[in-house]
Short mmCIF file of C-alpha atoms in Angstrom, two decimals:
data_model
loop_
_atom_site.label_atom_id
_atom_site.label_comp_id
_atom_site.label_asym_id
_atom_site.label_seq_id
_atom_site.Cartn_x
_atom_site.Cartn_y
_atom_site.Cartn_z
CA MET A 3 11.94 -0.36 -23.29
CA GLY A 4 13.48 1.73 -20.75
CA ARG A 5 11.45 5.16 -20.66
CA THR A 6 14.26 6.99 -18.20
CA LEU A 7 15.49 10.21 -20.48
CA PRO A 8 13.24 13.22 -19.66
CA VAL A 9 14.49 14.62 -22.60
CA PRO A 10 14.46 12.86 -25.54
CA VAL A 11 18.46 11.91 -27.54
CA ALA A 12 18.51 10.52 -31.55
CA CYS A 13 17.64 7.67 -32.50
CA LYS A 14 19.62 5.26 -33.50
CA VAL A 15 17.26 3.93 -36.57
CA CYS A 16 15.95 6.45 -37.61
CA GLY A 17 15.91 9.27 -36.10
CA ASP A 18 13.58 9.73 -34.71
CA LYS A 19 12.90 10.22 -30.33
CA SER A 20 13.48 8.59 -28.18
CA TYR A 21 13.38 8.03 -25.03
CA GLY A 22 15.70 5.06 -23.12
CA LYS A 23 17.39 1.81 -24.68
CA HIS A 24 16.27 -1.09 -26.48
CA TYR A 25 18.80 -3.53 -25.24
CA GLY A 26 21.15 -0.84 -25.23
CA VAL A 27 20.46 1.00 -27.69
CA TYR A 28 18.95 4.17 -28.07
CA CYS A 29 16.34 2.84 -30.58
CA CYS A 30 12.69 4.41 -30.14
CA ASP A 31 9.68 2.57 -30.11
CA GLY A 32 9.34 2.03 -33.29
CA CYS A 33 12.45 0.31 -34.97
CA SER A 34 12.83 -0.56 -31.02
CA CYS A 35 10.59 -4.24 -33.20
CA PHE A 36 13.33 -3.62 -36.19
CA PHE A 37 15.89 -3.96 -33.23
CA LYS A 38 17.86 -7.85 -34.20
CA ARG A 39 18.21 -6.79 -38.19
CA SER A 40 19.35 -3.68 -37.81
CA ILE A 41 21.39 -2.78 -34.70
CA ARG A 42 22.83 -5.89 -33.43
CA ARG A 43 23.65 -7.51 -37.39
CA SER A 44 25.24 -4.48 -37.89
CA ILE A 45 22.12 -3.65 -41.25
CA PHE A 46 21.46 0.26 -41.50
CA TYR A 47 18.79 1.01 -42.78
CA THR A 48 16.11 3.72 -42.75
CA CYS A 49 12.73 2.83 -40.92
CA ILE A 50 10.00 3.69 -43.74
CA ALA A 51 7.00 2.46 -41.74
CA VAL A 52 4.12 5.39 -40.68
CA GLN A 53 3.83 6.93 -37.08
CA GLU A 54 0.83 4.37 -36.51
CA GLU A 55 2.58 1.23 -38.22
CA ARG A 56 5.20 1.67 -35.57
CA GLY A 57 3.57 0.40 -32.46
CA PRO A 58 2.68 0.92 -29.51
CA ARG A 59 2.87 4.81 -29.44
CA LYS A 60 0.13 6.71 -27.46
CA SER A 61 -3.38 5.88 -29.03
CA GLY A 62 -5.98 8.83 -30.08
CA LYS A 63 -7.87 7.55 -26.94
CA LYS A 64 -6.40 9.78 -24.74
CA LYS A 65 -5.64 8.10 -21.14
CA ASN A 66 -6.74 8.68 -16.78
CA ILE A 67 -4.35 10.18 -15.36
CA PRO A 68 -4.08 9.67 -11.56
CA ASN A 69 -7.01 12.28 -9.31
CA LYS A 70 -4.85 15.19 -9.16
CA ASN A 71 -6.71 16.72 -6.44
CA LEU A 72 -7.68 13.41 -4.90
CA VAL A 73 -7.21 14.66 -1.42
CA GLU A 74 -7.77 18.91 -1.33
CA LYS A 75 -7.10 20.12 1.54
CA ASN A 76 -10.56 20.65 2.80
CA SER A 77 -13.03 18.23 0.77
CA LEU A 78 -9.73 15.20 1.06
CA LYS A 79 -13.46 12.97 2.72
CA SER A 80 -16.55 13.55 0.54
CA GLU A 81 -14.09 12.87 -2.31
CA VAL A 82 -12.44 9.75 -1.61
CA THR A 83 -15.94 8.52 -0.06
CA GLY A 84 -18.45 9.72 -3.14
CA THR A 85 -16.41 8.78 -5.60
CA TYR A 86 -15.01 5.06 -4.89
CA THR A 87 -15.94 4.08 -9.14
CA ASP A 88 -13.80 7.84 -10.78
CA VAL A 89 -10.79 6.87 -9.08
CA SER A 90 -10.22 3.32 -9.22
CA ARG A 91 -10.08 4.66 -12.45
CA LYS A 92 -7.35 6.58 -12.86
CA ILE A 93 -5.63 5.41 -10.06
CA VAL A 94 -2.13 3.52 -10.73
CA GLU A 95 -2.46 4.22 -14.54
CA ARG A 96 0.57 4.21 -16.44
CA SER A 97 0.85 6.31 -19.99
CA PRO A 98 1.49 3.62 -23.13
CA GLU A 99 4.92 4.74 -22.82
CA GLU A 100 5.42 4.03 -19.52
CA CYS A 101 3.14 0.35 -19.04
CA ASN A 102 4.81 -0.90 -22.41
CA GLY A 103 8.00 -1.48 -24.19
CA ASN A 104 10.97 -3.87 -22.61
CA CYS A 105 7.81 -4.57 -19.75
CA CYS A 106 6.42 -7.59 -22.15
CA ALA A 107 9.65 -8.86 -22.63
CA ILE A 108 9.14 -10.68 -18.47
CA GLN A 109 6.71 -12.99 -20.40
CA GLU A 110 9.47 -14.21 -22.80
CA GLY A 111 10.96 -16.68 -21.06
CA ASN A 112 15.40 -16.64 -21.72
CA ASN A 113 14.84 -13.99 -23.78
CA THR A 114 14.72 -11.41 -21.01
CA PRO A 115 17.88 -8.67 -21.25
CA PRO A 116 19.23 -8.91 -17.31
CA GLU A 117 19.42 -5.39 -17.16
CA LEU A 118 15.83 -4.66 -17.45
CA HIS A 119 14.78 -5.01 -13.51
CA TYR A 120 17.33 -1.44 -14.12
CA GLU A 121 14.97 -0.32 -16.37
CA LEU A 122 11.97 -0.83 -14.99
CA SER A 123 12.74 0.68 -12.08
CA ALA A 124 14.28 3.36 -13.28
CA GLN A 125 10.58 3.93 -14.69
CA ILE A 126 8.69 3.36 -10.99
CA LEU A 127 10.98 5.86 -9.01
CA LEU A 128 10.53 8.41 -12.50
CA VAL A 129 6.05 7.55 -11.67
CA THR A 130 6.43 7.74 -8.46
CA ILE A 131 8.01 11.33 -8.62
CA LYS A 132 5.86 12.24 -10.58
CA ARG A 133 2.79 10.67 -8.76
CA ALA A 134 4.55 12.20 -5.77
CA ARG A 135 4.99 15.90 -6.73
CA SER A 136 1.03 15.95 -7.62
CA CYS A 137 -0.16 15.03 -4.72
CA ALA A 138 -2.56 17.75 -2.95
CA PRO A 139 -0.20 17.48 0.14
CA LEU A 140 3.49 17.89 -1.95
CA VAL A 141 1.03 20.38 -4.07
CA ALA A 142 1.31 22.73 -1.07
CA LEU A 143 4.75 23.04 -0.19
CA PRO A 144 7.80 25.26 -1.84
CA PHE A 145 10.19 22.76 -3.79
CA ASN A 146 12.39 22.65 -1.83
CA CYS A 147 10.38 21.20 1.16
CA GLN A 148 8.61 18.81 -1.42
CA ASN A 149 13.05 17.69 -2.44
CA ARG A 150 13.21 17.07 1.35
CA ILE A 151 9.54 14.77 2.66
CA LEU A 152 11.23 13.13 -0.91
CA GLY A 153 14.52 12.60 -0.53
CA GLN A 154 12.82 11.11 3.51
CA VAL A 155 10.35 8.86 1.96
CA TRP A 156 11.25 7.53 -1.98
CA ALA A 157 11.71 3.86 -1.34
CA ALA A 158 8.29 3.82 0.50
CA LEU A 159 6.97 5.36 -2.35
CA PHE A 160 9.31 3.06 -4.53
CA LEU A 161 7.76 0.00 -2.73
CA LEU A 162 3.98 0.84 -2.92
CA HIS A 163 4.19 1.11 -6.54
CA ALA A 164 6.45 -1.14 -7.73
CA SER A 165 5.05 -3.84 -5.39
CA TYR A 166 1.37 -3.37 -7.26
CA TRP A 167 3.51 -2.73 -10.77
CA PRO A 168 0.73 -3.14 -14.18
CA HIS A 169 2.25 -6.62 -16.86
CA CYS A 170 6.03 -6.13 -14.21
CA ASP A 171 6.96 -8.86 -11.96
CA LEU A 172 10.92 -6.99 -10.18
CA VAL A 173 10.01 -9.09 -8.35
CA ARG A 174 10.72 -12.26 -10.50
CA LEU A 175 13.01 -9.82 -12.08
CA LEU A 176 15.33 -9.78 -9.28
CA TYR A 177 15.01 -13.24 -8.48
CA ARG A 178 16.29 -14.25 -11.47
CA TYR A 179 19.08 -12.78 -12.25
CA ARG A 180 20.24 -11.35 -9.09
CA VAL A 181 19.61 -12.73 -5.75
CA THR A 182 21.84 -11.12 -3.16
CA THR A 183 20.53 -10.17 1.04
CA ASP A 184 19.91 -7.08 -0.26
CA VAL A 185 17.04 -8.89 -2.55
CA CYS A 186 15.86 -10.95 -0.33
CA VAL A 187 14.60 -7.82 2.33
CA VAL A 188 13.59 -6.19 -1.60
CA MET A 189 11.47 -8.76 -2.39
CA SER A 190 10.58 -9.73 0.81
CA HIS A 191 9.21 -5.84 1.63
CA ILE A 192 7.05 -5.88 -2.30
CA MET A 193 5.77 -9.58 -1.64
CA SER A 194 4.81 -7.97 1.91
CA CYS A 195 2.85 -5.31 0.19
CA ARG A 196 1.32 -7.43 -2.10
CA LEU A 197 -1.02 -9.31 0.72
CA MET A 198 -2.68 -6.33 2.15
CA SER A 199 -3.83 -6.90 -1.31
CA LEU A 200 -4.86 -2.70 -1.70
CA ASP A 201 -7.35 -1.41 -3.73
CA ALA A 202 -7.15 1.82 -5.71
CA ILE A 203 -8.79 4.14 -3.02
CA GLU A 204 -6.62 2.52 -0.01
CA MET A 205 -3.32 2.90 -2.31
CA SER A 206 -4.45 6.29 -2.88
CA LEU A 207 -3.96 7.19 0.61
CA MET A 208 -1.03 5.31 1.50
CA GLU A 209 0.69 6.74 -0.58
CA ILE A 210 -0.67 10.61 0.45
CA LEU A 211 0.21 9.45 4.26
CA LEU A 212 3.64 8.32 3.79
CA LEU A 213 3.60 11.50 2.16
CA CYS A 214 2.31 13.32 5.44
CA ARG A 215 5.01 14.03 6.82
CA PRO A 216 4.61 17.18 8.92
CA ASP A 217 7.73 16.47 11.17
CA LEU A 218 10.05 17.69 7.92
CA VAL A 219 8.25 20.54 6.94
CA SER A 220 10.16 24.19 9.11
CA ASP A 221 7.40 26.53 8.46
CA THR A 222 4.81 26.18 11.33
CA ASN A 223 1.53 27.02 8.55
CA TYR A 224 2.90 24.17 5.98
CA ALA A 225 3.22 21.66 8.79
CA GLN A 226 -0.66 22.70 10.29
CA THR A 227 -1.89 22.14 5.80
CA ILE A 228 0.04 18.59 6.35
CA LEU A 229 -1.01 17.48 9.63
CA ASP A 230 -4.75 18.41 7.85
CA TYR A 231 -4.12 16.47 5.41
CA GLN A 232 -2.77 13.47 7.21
CA GLN A 233 -5.20 13.67 10.31
CA LYS A 234 -8.16 14.07 6.65
CA ALA A 235 -6.31 11.10 4.66
CA GLN A 236 -6.16 8.83 8.34
CA SER A 237 -10.55 9.35 8.27
CA ALA A 238 -10.72 8.74 5.55
CA LEU A 239 -9.04 5.15 5.20
CA ALA A 240 -10.50 3.90 7.92
CA GLU A 241 -14.17 5.10 6.49
CA HIS A 242 -13.58 3.39 3.90
CA THR A 243 -12.68 -0.33 5.16
CA MET A 244 -15.62 -0.33 6.36
CA ARG A 245 -17.82 0.11 3.02
CA ARG A 246 -15.05 -1.99 1.50
CA ASP A 247 -16.32 -5.09 4.37
CA GLY A 248 -19.46 -4.68 3.19
CA VAL A 249 -19.56 -7.34 0.73
CA ASN A 250 -22.80 -8.17 -1.64
CA VAL A 251 -23.59 -11.65 -2.44
CA PHE A 252 -26.15 -13.24 -5.39
CA VAL A 253 -28.99 -14.99 -4.39
CA ASN A 254 -31.30 -16.02 -6.22
CA GLY A 255 -30.32 -14.02 -8.86
CA ASP A 256 -30.36 -10.74 -6.76
CA ILE A 257 -27.75 -8.82 -5.12
CA ALA A 258 -27.90 -8.81 -1.67
CA ASP A 259 -25.15 -7.94 0.79
CA LEU A 260 -23.40 -9.95 3.79
CA SER A 261 -22.34 -8.03 6.23
CA ILE A 262 -18.80 -7.88 7.71
CA SER A 263 -18.39 -7.40 12.57
CA PRO A 264 -16.68 -4.30 12.38
CA GLY A 265 -13.63 -5.73 14.03
CA ASN A 266 -12.49 -6.93 10.54
CA SER A 267 -12.22 -3.69 8.66
CA GLN A 268 -11.00 -2.08 12.39
CA SER A 269 -8.40 -4.36 12.32
CA ARG A 270 -6.79 -3.88 8.34
CA PHE A 271 -7.27 -0.36 9.16
CA GLY A 272 -4.77 -0.94 11.52
CA ARG A 273 -2.68 -3.41 9.58
CA LEU A 274 -2.48 -0.60 6.73
CA LEU A 275 -1.06 1.97 10.12
CA LEU A 276 1.62 -0.45 10.47
CA SER A 277 2.69 -1.13 7.26
CA LEU A 278 3.26 2.37 7.35
CA GLY A 279 5.81 2.19 10.14
CA ALA A 280 7.11 -1.20 7.73
CA LEU A 281 7.42 0.62 4.76
CA ASN A 282 9.03 3.61 6.12
CA GLY A 283 11.78 1.30 7.37
CA PRO A 284 15.77 1.60 6.43
CA LEU A 285 14.87 -0.21 3.17
CA VAL A 286 17.16 2.60 1.58
CA GLY A 287 20.64 0.71 1.34
CA PRO A 288 19.39 -1.85 -0.22
CA LEU A 289 16.66 -1.04 -2.02
CA GLU A 290 20.29 1.57 -3.75
CA ALA A 291 22.77 -1.40 -3.68
CA CYS A 292 20.77 -3.66 -6.34
CA LEU A 293 18.46 -1.18 -8.41
CA PHE A 294 20.31 1.64 -8.18
CA ARG A 295 24.57 2.53 -6.90
CA PRO A 296 25.54 0.35 -10.55
CA VAL A 297 23.34 2.52 -13.31
CA ILE A 298 23.84 6.39 -11.06
CA GLY A 299 27.60 5.33 -9.53
CA ASN A 300 27.85 7.92 -6.61
CA VAL A 301 25.40 10.38 -7.39
CA SER A 302 22.89 10.12 -4.87
CA ILE A 303 18.96 9.59 -5.60
CA GLU A 304 18.28 12.99 -3.45
CA ASN A 305 19.41 14.55 -6.49
CA ILE A 306 17.60 13.03 -8.74
CA ILE A 307 14.37 13.81 -7.04
CA SER A 308 15.19 16.94 -6.76
CA VAL A 309 15.57 17.50 -11.66
CA ILE A 310 12.18 15.44 -11.53
#
């Protein structure tokens, strides 16, 4: 079920809070599973199940949220190179509302609603922009500067997140329902991004590097701040690729280090930097055409970004 509404509306079944439509009708998480017995069959009833039984709901166990201050101005390198395990647990995690719902419907074959790729795209865009606004390079900027940068790089960030979105395969949905030239372009870039096999830290640093656009900031002080983040993120990425190329192997039950030549890590670092250029390619048109324009009409993505 798409979770795309910033302000909830009333569930059509029980009156609880709904953040999106389920088969075209606003339903809360609990009532979505009773959908066929109510709205679709014109049978009106009130769901009397207690909240804990009307999953999926937020669990009592608090989820880890992606590290808001992964890269601080004066400590980016030490944070990234010294806390690999912690960051790996935090990055690319989603709240239950963002991961559950219709995402699992992808596994249901022919029962998947054809409009699901629109809802999934809206979820990815929402999380992408919220995460970007929490990244240190953007936190340091005024809101209008943030919007200017996000208006230029949203497509690259969207593709990065769509490539590694958990439990949901946007490529599979697009291939099943819409195969056009624009769709082929989008699918090709997502598959290319997946081939990079980014780990959690690499993905976080790639996101930061995409956001570091000093050329889009008019104030020289802010531009210098962004440039500092960019240089530190590049250094952290280079160091991480060196560490990543050290492979642990088991020899007679003991762990032994298998060293990889520095050339391999340098080659990977270079490929990752080159991929930034590919992500920043002319992708706005194809993305808007196949994922957003049928839903938002003539409203610009920039206007939507400004209110997220």
